[in-house]
PDB file of C-alpha atoms and ligand atoms in Angstrom:
ATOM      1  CA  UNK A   1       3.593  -4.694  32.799  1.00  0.00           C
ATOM      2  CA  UNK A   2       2.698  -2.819  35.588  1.00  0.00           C
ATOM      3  CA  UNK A   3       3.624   1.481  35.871  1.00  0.00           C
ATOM      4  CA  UNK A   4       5.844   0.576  32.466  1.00  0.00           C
ATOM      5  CA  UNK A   5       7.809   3.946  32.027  1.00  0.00           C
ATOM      6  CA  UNK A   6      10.605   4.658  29.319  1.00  0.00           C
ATOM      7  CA  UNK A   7      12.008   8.369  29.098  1.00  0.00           C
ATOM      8  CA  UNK A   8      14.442  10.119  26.550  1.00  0.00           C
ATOM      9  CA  UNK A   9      15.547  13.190  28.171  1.00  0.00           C
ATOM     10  CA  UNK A  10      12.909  15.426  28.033  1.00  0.00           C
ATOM     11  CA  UNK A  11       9.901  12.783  26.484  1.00  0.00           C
ATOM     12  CA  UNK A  12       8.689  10.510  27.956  1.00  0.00           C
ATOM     13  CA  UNK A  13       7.947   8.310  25.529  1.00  0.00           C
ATOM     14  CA  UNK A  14       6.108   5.258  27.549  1.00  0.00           C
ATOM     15  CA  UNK A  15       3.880   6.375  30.549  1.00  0.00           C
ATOM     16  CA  UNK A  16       3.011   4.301  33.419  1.00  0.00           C
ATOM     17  CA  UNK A  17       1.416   1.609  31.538  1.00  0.00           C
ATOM     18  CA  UNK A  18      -0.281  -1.252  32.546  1.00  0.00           C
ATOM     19  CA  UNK A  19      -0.870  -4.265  30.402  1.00  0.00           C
ATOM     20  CA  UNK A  20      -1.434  -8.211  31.244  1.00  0.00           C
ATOM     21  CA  UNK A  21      -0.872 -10.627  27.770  1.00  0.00           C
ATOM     22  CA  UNK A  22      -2.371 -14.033  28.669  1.00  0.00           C
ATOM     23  CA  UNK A  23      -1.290 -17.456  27.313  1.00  0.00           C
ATOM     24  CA  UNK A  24      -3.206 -18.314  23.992  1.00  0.00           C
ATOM     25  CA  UNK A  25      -4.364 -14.731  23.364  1.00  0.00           C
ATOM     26  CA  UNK A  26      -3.381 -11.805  20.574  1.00  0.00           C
ATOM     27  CA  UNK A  27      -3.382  -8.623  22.180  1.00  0.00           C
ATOM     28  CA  UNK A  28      -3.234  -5.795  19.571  1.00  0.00           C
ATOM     29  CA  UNK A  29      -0.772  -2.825  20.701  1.00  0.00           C
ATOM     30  CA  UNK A  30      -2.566   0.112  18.606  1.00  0.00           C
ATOM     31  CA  UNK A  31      -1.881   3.429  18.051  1.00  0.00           C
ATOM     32  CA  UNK A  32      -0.338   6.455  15.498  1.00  0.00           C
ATOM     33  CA  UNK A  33       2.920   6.678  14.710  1.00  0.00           C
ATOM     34  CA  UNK A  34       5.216   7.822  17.900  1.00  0.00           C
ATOM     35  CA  UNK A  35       2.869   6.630  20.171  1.00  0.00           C
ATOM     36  CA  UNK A  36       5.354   4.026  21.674  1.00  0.00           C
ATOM     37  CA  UNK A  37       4.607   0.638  20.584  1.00  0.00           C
ATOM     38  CA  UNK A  38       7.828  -0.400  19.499  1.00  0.00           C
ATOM     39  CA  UNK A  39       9.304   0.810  22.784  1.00  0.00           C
ATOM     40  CA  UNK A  40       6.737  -1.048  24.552  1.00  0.00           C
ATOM     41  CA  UNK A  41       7.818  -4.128  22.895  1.00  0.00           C
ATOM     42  CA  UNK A  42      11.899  -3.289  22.982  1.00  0.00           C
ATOM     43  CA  UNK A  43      11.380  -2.797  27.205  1.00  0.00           C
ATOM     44  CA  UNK A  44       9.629  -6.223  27.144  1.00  0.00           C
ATOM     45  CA  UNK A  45      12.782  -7.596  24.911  1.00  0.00           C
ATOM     46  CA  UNK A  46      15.088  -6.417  27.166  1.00  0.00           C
ATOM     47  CA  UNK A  47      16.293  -3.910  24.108  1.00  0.00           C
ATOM     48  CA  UNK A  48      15.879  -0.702  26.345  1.00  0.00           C
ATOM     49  CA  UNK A  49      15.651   0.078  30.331  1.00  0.00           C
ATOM     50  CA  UNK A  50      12.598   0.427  32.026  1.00  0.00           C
ATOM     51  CA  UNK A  51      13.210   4.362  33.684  1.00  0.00           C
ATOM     52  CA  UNK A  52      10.110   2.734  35.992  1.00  0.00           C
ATOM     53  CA  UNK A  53       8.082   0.385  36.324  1.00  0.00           C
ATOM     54  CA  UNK A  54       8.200  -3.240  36.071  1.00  0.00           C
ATOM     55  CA  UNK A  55       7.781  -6.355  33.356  1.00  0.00           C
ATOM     56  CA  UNK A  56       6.937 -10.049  35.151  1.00  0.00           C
ATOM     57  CA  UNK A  57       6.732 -12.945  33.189  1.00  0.00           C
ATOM     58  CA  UNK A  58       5.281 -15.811  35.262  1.00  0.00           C
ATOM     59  CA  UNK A  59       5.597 -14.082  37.991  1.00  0.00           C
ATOM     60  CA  UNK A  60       9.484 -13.115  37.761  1.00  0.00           C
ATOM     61  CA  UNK A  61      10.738  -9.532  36.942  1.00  0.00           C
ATOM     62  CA  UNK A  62      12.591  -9.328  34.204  1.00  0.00           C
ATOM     63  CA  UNK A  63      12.374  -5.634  33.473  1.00  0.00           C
ATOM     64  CA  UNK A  64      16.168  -4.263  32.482  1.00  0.00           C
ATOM     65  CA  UNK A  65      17.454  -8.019  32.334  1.00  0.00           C
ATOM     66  CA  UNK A  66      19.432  -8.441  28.835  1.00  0.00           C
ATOM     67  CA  UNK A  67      17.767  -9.261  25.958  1.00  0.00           C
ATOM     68  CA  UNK A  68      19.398 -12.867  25.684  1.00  0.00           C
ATOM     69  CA  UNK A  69      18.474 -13.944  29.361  1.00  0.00           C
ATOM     70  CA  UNK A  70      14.743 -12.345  28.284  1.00  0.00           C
ATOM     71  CA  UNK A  71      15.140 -14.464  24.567  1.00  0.00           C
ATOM     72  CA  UNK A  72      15.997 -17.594  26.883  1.00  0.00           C
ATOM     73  CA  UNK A  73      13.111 -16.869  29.494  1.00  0.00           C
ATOM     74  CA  UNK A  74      10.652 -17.160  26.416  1.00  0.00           C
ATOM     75  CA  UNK A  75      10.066 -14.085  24.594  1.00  0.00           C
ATOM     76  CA  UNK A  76      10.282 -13.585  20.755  1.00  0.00           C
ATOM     77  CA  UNK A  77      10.598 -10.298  19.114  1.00  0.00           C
ATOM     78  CA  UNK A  78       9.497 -10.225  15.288  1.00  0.00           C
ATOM     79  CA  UNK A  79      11.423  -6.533  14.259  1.00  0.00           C
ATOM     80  CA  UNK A  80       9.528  -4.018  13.065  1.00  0.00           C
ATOM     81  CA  UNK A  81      12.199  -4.044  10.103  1.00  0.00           C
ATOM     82  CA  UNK A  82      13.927  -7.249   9.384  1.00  0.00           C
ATOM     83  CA  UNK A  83      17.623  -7.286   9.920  1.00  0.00           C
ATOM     84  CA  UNK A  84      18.983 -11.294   8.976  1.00  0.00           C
ATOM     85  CA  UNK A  85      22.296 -11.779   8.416  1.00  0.00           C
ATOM     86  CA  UNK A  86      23.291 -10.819   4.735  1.00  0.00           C
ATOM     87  CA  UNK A  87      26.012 -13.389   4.359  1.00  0.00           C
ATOM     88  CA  UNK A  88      24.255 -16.446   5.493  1.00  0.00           C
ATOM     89  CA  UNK A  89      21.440 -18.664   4.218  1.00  0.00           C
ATOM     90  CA  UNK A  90      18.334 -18.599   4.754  1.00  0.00           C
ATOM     91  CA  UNK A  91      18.655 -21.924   6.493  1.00  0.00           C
ATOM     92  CA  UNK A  92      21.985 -20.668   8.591  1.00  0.00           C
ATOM     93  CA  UNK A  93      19.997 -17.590   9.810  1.00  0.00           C
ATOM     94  CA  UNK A  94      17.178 -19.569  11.146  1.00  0.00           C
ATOM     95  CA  UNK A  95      19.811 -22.634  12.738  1.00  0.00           C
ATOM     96  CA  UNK A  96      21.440 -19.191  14.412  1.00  0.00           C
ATOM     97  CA  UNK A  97      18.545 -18.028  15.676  1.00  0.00           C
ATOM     98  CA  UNK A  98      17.945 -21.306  17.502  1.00  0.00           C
ATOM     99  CA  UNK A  99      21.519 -21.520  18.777  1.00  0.00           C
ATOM    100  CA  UNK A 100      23.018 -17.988  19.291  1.00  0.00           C
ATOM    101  CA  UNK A 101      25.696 -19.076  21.859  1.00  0.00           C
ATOM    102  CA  UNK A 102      27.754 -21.539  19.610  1.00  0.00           C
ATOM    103  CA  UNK A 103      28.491 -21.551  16.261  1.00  0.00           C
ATOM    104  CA  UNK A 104      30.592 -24.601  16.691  1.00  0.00           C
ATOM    105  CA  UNK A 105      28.027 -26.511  18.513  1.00  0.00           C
ATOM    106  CA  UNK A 106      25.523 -25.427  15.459  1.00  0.00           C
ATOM    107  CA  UNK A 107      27.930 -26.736  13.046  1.00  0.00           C
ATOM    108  CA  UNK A 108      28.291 -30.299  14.633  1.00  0.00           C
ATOM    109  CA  UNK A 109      24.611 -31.121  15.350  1.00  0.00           C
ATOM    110  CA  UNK A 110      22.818 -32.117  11.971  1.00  0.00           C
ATOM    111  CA  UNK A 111      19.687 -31.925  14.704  1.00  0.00           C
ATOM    112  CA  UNK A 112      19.763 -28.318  14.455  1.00  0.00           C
ATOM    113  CA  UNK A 113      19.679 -28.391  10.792  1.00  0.00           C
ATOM    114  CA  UNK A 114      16.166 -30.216  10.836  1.00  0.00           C
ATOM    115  CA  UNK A 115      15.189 -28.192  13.237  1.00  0.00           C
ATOM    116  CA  UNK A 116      15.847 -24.878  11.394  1.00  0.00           C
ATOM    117  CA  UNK A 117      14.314 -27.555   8.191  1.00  0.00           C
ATOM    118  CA  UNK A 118      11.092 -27.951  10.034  1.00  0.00           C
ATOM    119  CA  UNK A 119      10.979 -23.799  11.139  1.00  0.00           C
ATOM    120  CA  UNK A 120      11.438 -22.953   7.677  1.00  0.00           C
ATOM    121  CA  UNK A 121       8.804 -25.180   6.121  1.00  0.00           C
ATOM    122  CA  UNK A 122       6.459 -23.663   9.164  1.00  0.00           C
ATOM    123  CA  UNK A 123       6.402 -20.070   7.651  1.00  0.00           C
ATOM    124  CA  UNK A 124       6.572 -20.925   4.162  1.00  0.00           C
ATOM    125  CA  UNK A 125       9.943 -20.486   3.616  1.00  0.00           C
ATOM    126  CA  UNK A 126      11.235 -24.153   2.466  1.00  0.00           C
ATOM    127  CA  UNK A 127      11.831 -23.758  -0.829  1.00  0.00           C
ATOM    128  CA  UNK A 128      13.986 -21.074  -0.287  1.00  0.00           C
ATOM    129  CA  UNK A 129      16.022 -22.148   2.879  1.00  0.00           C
ATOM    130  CA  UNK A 130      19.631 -22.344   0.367  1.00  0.00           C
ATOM    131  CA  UNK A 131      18.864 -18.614  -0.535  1.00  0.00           C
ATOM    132  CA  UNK A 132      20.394 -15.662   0.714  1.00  0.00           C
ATOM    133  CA  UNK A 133      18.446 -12.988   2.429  1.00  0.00           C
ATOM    134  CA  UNK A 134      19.768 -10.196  -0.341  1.00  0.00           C
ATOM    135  CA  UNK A 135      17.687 -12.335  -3.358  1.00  0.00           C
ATOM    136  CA  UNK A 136      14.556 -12.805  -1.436  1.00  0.00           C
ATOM    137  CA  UNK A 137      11.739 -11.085  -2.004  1.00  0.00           C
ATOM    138  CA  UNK A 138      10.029  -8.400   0.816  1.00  0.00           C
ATOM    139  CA  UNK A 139       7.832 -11.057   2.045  1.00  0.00           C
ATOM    140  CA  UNK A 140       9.929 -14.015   2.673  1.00  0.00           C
ATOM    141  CA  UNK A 141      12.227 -11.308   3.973  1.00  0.00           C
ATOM    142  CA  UNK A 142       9.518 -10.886   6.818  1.00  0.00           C
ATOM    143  CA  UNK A 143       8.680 -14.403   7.134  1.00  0.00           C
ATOM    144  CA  UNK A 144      12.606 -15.342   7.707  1.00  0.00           C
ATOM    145  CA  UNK A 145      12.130 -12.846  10.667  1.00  0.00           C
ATOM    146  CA  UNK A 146       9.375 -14.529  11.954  1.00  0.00           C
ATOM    147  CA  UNK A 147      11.115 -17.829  12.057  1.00  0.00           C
ATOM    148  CA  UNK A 148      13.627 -16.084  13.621  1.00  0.00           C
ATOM    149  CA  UNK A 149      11.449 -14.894  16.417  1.00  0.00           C
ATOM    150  CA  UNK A 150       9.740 -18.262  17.078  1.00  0.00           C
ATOM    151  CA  UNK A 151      13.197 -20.346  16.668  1.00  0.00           C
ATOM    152  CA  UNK A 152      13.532 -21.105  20.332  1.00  0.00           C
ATOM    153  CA  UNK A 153       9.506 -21.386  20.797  1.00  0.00           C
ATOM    154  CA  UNK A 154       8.997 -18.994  23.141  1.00  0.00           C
ATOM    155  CA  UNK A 155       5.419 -18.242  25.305  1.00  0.00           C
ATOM    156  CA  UNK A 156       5.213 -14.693  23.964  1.00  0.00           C
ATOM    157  CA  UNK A 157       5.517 -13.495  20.591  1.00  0.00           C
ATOM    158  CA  UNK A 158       6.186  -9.889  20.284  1.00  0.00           C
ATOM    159  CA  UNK A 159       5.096  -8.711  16.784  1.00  0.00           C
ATOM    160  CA  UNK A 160       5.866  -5.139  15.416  1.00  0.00           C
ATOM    161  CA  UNK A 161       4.183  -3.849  12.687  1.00  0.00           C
ATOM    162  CA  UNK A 162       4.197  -7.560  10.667  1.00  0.00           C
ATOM    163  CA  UNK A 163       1.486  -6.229   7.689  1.00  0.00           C
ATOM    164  CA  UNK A 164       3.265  -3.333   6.630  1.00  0.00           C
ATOM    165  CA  UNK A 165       4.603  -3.390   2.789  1.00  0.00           C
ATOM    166  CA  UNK A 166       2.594  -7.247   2.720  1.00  0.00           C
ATOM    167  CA  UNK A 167      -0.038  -8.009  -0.135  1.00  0.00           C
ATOM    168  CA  UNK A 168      -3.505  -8.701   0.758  1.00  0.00           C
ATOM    169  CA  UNK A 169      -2.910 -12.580   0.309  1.00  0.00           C
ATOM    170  CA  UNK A 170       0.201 -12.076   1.887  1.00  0.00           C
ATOM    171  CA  UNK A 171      -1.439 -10.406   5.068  1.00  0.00           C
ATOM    172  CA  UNK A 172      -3.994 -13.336   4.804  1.00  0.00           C
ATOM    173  CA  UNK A 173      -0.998 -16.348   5.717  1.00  0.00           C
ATOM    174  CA  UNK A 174       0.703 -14.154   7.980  1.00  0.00           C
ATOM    175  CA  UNK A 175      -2.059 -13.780  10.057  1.00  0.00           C
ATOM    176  CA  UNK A 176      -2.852 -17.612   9.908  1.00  0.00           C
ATOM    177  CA  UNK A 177       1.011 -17.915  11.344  1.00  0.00           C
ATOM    178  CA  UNK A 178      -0.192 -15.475  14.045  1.00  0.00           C
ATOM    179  CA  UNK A 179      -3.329 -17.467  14.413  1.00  0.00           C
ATOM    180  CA  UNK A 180      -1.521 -20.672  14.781  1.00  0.00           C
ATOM    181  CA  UNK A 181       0.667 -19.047  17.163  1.00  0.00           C
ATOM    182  CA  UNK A 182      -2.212 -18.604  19.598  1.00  0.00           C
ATOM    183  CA  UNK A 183      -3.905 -21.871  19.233  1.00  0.00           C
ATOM    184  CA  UNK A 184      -1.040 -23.130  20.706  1.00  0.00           C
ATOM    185  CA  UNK A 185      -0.912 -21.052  23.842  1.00  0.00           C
ATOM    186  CA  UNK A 186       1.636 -18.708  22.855  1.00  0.00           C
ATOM    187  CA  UNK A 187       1.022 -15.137  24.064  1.00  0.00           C
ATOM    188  CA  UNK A 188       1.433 -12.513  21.173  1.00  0.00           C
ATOM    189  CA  UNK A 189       1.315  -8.845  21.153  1.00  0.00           C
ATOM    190  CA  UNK A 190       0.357  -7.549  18.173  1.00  0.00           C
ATOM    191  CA  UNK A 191       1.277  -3.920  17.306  1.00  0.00           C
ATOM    192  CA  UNK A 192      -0.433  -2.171  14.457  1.00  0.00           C
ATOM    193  CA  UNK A 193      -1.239   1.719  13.423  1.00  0.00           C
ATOM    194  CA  UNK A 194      -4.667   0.405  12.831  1.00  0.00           C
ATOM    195  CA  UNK A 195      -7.418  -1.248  14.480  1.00  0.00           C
ATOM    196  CA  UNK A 196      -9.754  -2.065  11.911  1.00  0.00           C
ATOM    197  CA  UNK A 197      -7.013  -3.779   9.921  1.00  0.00           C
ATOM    198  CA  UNK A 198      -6.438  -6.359  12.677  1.00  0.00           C
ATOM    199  CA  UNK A 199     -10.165  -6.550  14.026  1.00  0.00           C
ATOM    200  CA  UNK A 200     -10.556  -9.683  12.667  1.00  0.00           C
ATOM    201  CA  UNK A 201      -7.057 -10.940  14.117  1.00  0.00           C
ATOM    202  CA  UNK A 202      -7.143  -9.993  17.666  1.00  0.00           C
ATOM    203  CA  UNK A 203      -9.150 -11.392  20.591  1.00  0.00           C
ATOM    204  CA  UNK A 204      -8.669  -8.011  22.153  1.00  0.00           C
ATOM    205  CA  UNK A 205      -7.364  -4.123  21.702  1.00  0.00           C
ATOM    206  CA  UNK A 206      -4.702  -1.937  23.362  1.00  0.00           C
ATOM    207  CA  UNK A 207      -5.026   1.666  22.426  1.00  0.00           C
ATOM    208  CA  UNK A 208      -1.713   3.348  23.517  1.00  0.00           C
ATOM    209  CA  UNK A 209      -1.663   7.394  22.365  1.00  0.00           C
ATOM    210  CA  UNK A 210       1.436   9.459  23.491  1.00  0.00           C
ATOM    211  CA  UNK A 211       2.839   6.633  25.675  1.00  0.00           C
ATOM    212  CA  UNK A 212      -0.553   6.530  27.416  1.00  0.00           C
ATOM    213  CA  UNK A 213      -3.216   3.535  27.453  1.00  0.00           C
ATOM    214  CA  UNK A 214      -6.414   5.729  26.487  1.00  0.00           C
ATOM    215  CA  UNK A 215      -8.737   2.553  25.985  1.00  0.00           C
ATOM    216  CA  UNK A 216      -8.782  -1.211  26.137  1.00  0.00           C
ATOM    217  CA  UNK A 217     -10.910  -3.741  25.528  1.00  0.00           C
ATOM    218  CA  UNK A 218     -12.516  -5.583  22.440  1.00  0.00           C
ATOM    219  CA  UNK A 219     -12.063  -4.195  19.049  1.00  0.00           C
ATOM    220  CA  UNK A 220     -15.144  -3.018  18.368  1.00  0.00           C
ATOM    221  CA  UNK A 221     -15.291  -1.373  21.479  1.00  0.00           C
ATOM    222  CA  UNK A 222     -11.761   0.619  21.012  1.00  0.00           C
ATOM    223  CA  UNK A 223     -13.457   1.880  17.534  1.00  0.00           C
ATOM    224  CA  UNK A 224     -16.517   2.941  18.890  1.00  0.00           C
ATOM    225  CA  UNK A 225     -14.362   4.634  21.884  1.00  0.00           C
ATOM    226  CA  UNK A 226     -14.681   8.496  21.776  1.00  0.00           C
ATOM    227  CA  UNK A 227     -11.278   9.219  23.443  1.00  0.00           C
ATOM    228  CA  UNK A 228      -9.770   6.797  20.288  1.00  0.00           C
ATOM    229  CA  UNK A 229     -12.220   8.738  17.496  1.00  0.00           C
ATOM    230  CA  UNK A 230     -11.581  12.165  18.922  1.00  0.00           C
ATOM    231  CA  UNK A 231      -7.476  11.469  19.515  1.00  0.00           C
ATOM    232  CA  UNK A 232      -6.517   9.094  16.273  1.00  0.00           C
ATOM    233  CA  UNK A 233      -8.616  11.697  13.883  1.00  0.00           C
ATOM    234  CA  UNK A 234      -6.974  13.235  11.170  1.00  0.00           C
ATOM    235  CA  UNK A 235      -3.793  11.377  12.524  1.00  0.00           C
ATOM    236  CA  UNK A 236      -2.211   7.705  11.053  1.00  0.00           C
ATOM    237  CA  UNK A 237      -4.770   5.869  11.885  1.00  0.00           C
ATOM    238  CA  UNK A 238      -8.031   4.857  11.013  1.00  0.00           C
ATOM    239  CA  UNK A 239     -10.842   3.109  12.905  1.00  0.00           C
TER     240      UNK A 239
HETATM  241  P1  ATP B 301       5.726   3.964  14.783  1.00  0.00           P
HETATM  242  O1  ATP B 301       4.288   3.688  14.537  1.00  0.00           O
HETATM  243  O2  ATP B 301       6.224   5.095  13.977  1.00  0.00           O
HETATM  244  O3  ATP B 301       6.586   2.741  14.700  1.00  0.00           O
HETATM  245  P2  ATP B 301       5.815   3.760  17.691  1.00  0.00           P
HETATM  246  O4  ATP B 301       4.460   3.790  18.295  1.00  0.00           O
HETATM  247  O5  ATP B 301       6.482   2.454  17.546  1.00  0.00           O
HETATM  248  O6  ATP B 301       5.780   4.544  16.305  1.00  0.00           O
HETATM  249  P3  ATP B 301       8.131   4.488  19.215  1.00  0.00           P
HETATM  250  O7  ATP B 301       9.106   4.108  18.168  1.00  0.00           O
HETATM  251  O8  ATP B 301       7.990   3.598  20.383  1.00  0.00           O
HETATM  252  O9  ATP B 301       6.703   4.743  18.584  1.00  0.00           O
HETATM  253  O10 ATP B 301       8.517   5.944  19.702  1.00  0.00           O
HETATM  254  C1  ATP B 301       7.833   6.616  20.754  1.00  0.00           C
HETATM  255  C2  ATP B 301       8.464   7.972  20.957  1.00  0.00           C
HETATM  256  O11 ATP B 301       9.779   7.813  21.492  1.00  0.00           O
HETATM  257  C3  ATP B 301       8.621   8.787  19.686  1.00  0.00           C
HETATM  258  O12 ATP B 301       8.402  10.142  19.991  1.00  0.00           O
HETATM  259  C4  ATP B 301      10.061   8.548  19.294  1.00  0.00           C
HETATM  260  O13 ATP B 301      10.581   9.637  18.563  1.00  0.00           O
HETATM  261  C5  ATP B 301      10.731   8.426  20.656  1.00  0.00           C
HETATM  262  N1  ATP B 301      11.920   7.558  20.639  1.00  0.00           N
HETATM  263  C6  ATP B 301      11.935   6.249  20.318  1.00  0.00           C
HETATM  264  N2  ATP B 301      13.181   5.750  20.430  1.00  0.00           N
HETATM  265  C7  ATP B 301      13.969   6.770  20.831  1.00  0.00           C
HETATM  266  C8  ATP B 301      15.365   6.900  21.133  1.00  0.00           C
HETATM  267  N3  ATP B 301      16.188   5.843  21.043  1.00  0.00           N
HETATM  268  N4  ATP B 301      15.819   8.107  21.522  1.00  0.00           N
HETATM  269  C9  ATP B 301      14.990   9.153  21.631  1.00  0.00           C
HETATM  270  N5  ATP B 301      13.664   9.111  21.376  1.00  0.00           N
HETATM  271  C10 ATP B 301      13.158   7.943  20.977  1.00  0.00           C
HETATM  272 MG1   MG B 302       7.138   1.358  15.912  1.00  0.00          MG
END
């Protein structure tokens, strides 16, 4: 992302931000609520416009292209709060997510089934894959958007907020997933209110404060940071 800017009327709520996500990396996107993570992550996604700036993946701009064409380029988006389809199984939300285009096509390729089988069993979900999103409990609720994300195993993962409402054993296999992510050379971006909480977790920090990058660099670093103390204190966050 290079001079990444997103306005609403009067606020601008990204500002000219620069950020490079390598292959086999997790790049943590911190900062207090408002601060404009999740729009960072919906420009990437192709969710909002770009007012300036651009996005290159590989090279190729793909800043304002729609979020399918930016979904087949490579790019997963794990929601900030899940939304699966209520109606369908766990197992039909995934096989959906893998083939978006054709329903018809999904229903007369058993391949797509073992697919979805073998994306389910990935992020813990396979004894559940019958199940309907409305009995499942909060956590499998974020792991069937996670499968969702990955379906089409894209380069980058885009991850907003995935701790939030988790246990502590919970957070402890969701950030293996994210791990294993990464030791296979996917890029992820990791967005979190706080740094400490994904130290351990990401190889290095973003610090984004008002729509503005005010430090970057390794995690301990971005704690120790005095623009980061003096800003995030006494708001959300907590080095
Ligand atoms: P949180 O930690 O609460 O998820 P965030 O860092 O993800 O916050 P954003 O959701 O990106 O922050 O919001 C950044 C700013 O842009 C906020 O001031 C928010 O109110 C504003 N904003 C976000 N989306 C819109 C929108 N669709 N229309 C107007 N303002 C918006
Ligand atoms: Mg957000």
């Amino acid at each position: 992302m290079r001079g990444l800017t997103k306005r609403y009327g009067g606020l601008v709520a990204v500002k000219g931000v620069d950020l490079d996500l390598r292959p086999g990396e997790i790049l943590g996107l911190i900062g207090p609520n408002g601060s404009g993570k999740s729009t960072v992550m919906k420009l990437v996604m192709g969710l909002e416009k770009p007012s300036a700036g651009s996005i290159r993946l590989d090279g190729t701009e793909i800043a304002g292209w729609p979020s399918h064409r930016v979904a087949r380029a490579g790019i997963g988006l794990v929601f900030q709060h899940a939304r699966p389809l209520m109606r369908q199984t766990v197992l039909e939300n995934i096989s959906l997510a893998l083939l978006p285009d054709s329903l018809l096509r999904l229903a007369a390729d058993p391949a797509v089934g073992e697919r979805a089988k073998a994306i389910a069993e990935r992020v813990g979900l396979g004894a559940v894959i019958d199940r309907r999103p409305g009995t499942l409990p909060f956590a499998d609720l974020r792991r069937l958007e996670l499968a969702r994300a990955i379906a089409r195993d894209p380069r980058v993962v885009l991850v907003d907020e995935p701790f939030a409402g988790l246990t502590g054993p919970e957070v402890a296999a969701f950030s293996e997933l994210i791990r294993g992510f990464r030791d296979e050379g996917k890029a992820v971006l990791l967005v979190d209110h706080n740094v400490k909480s994904v130290a351990a977790l990401v190889d290095r920090v973003f610090a984004l404060y008002l729509g503005e990058r005010i430090a970057e660099g390794s995690a301990e670093a971005v704690m120790a940071d005095p623009t980061v103390r003096r800003v995030y204190l006494g708001g959300s966050i907590e080095t």
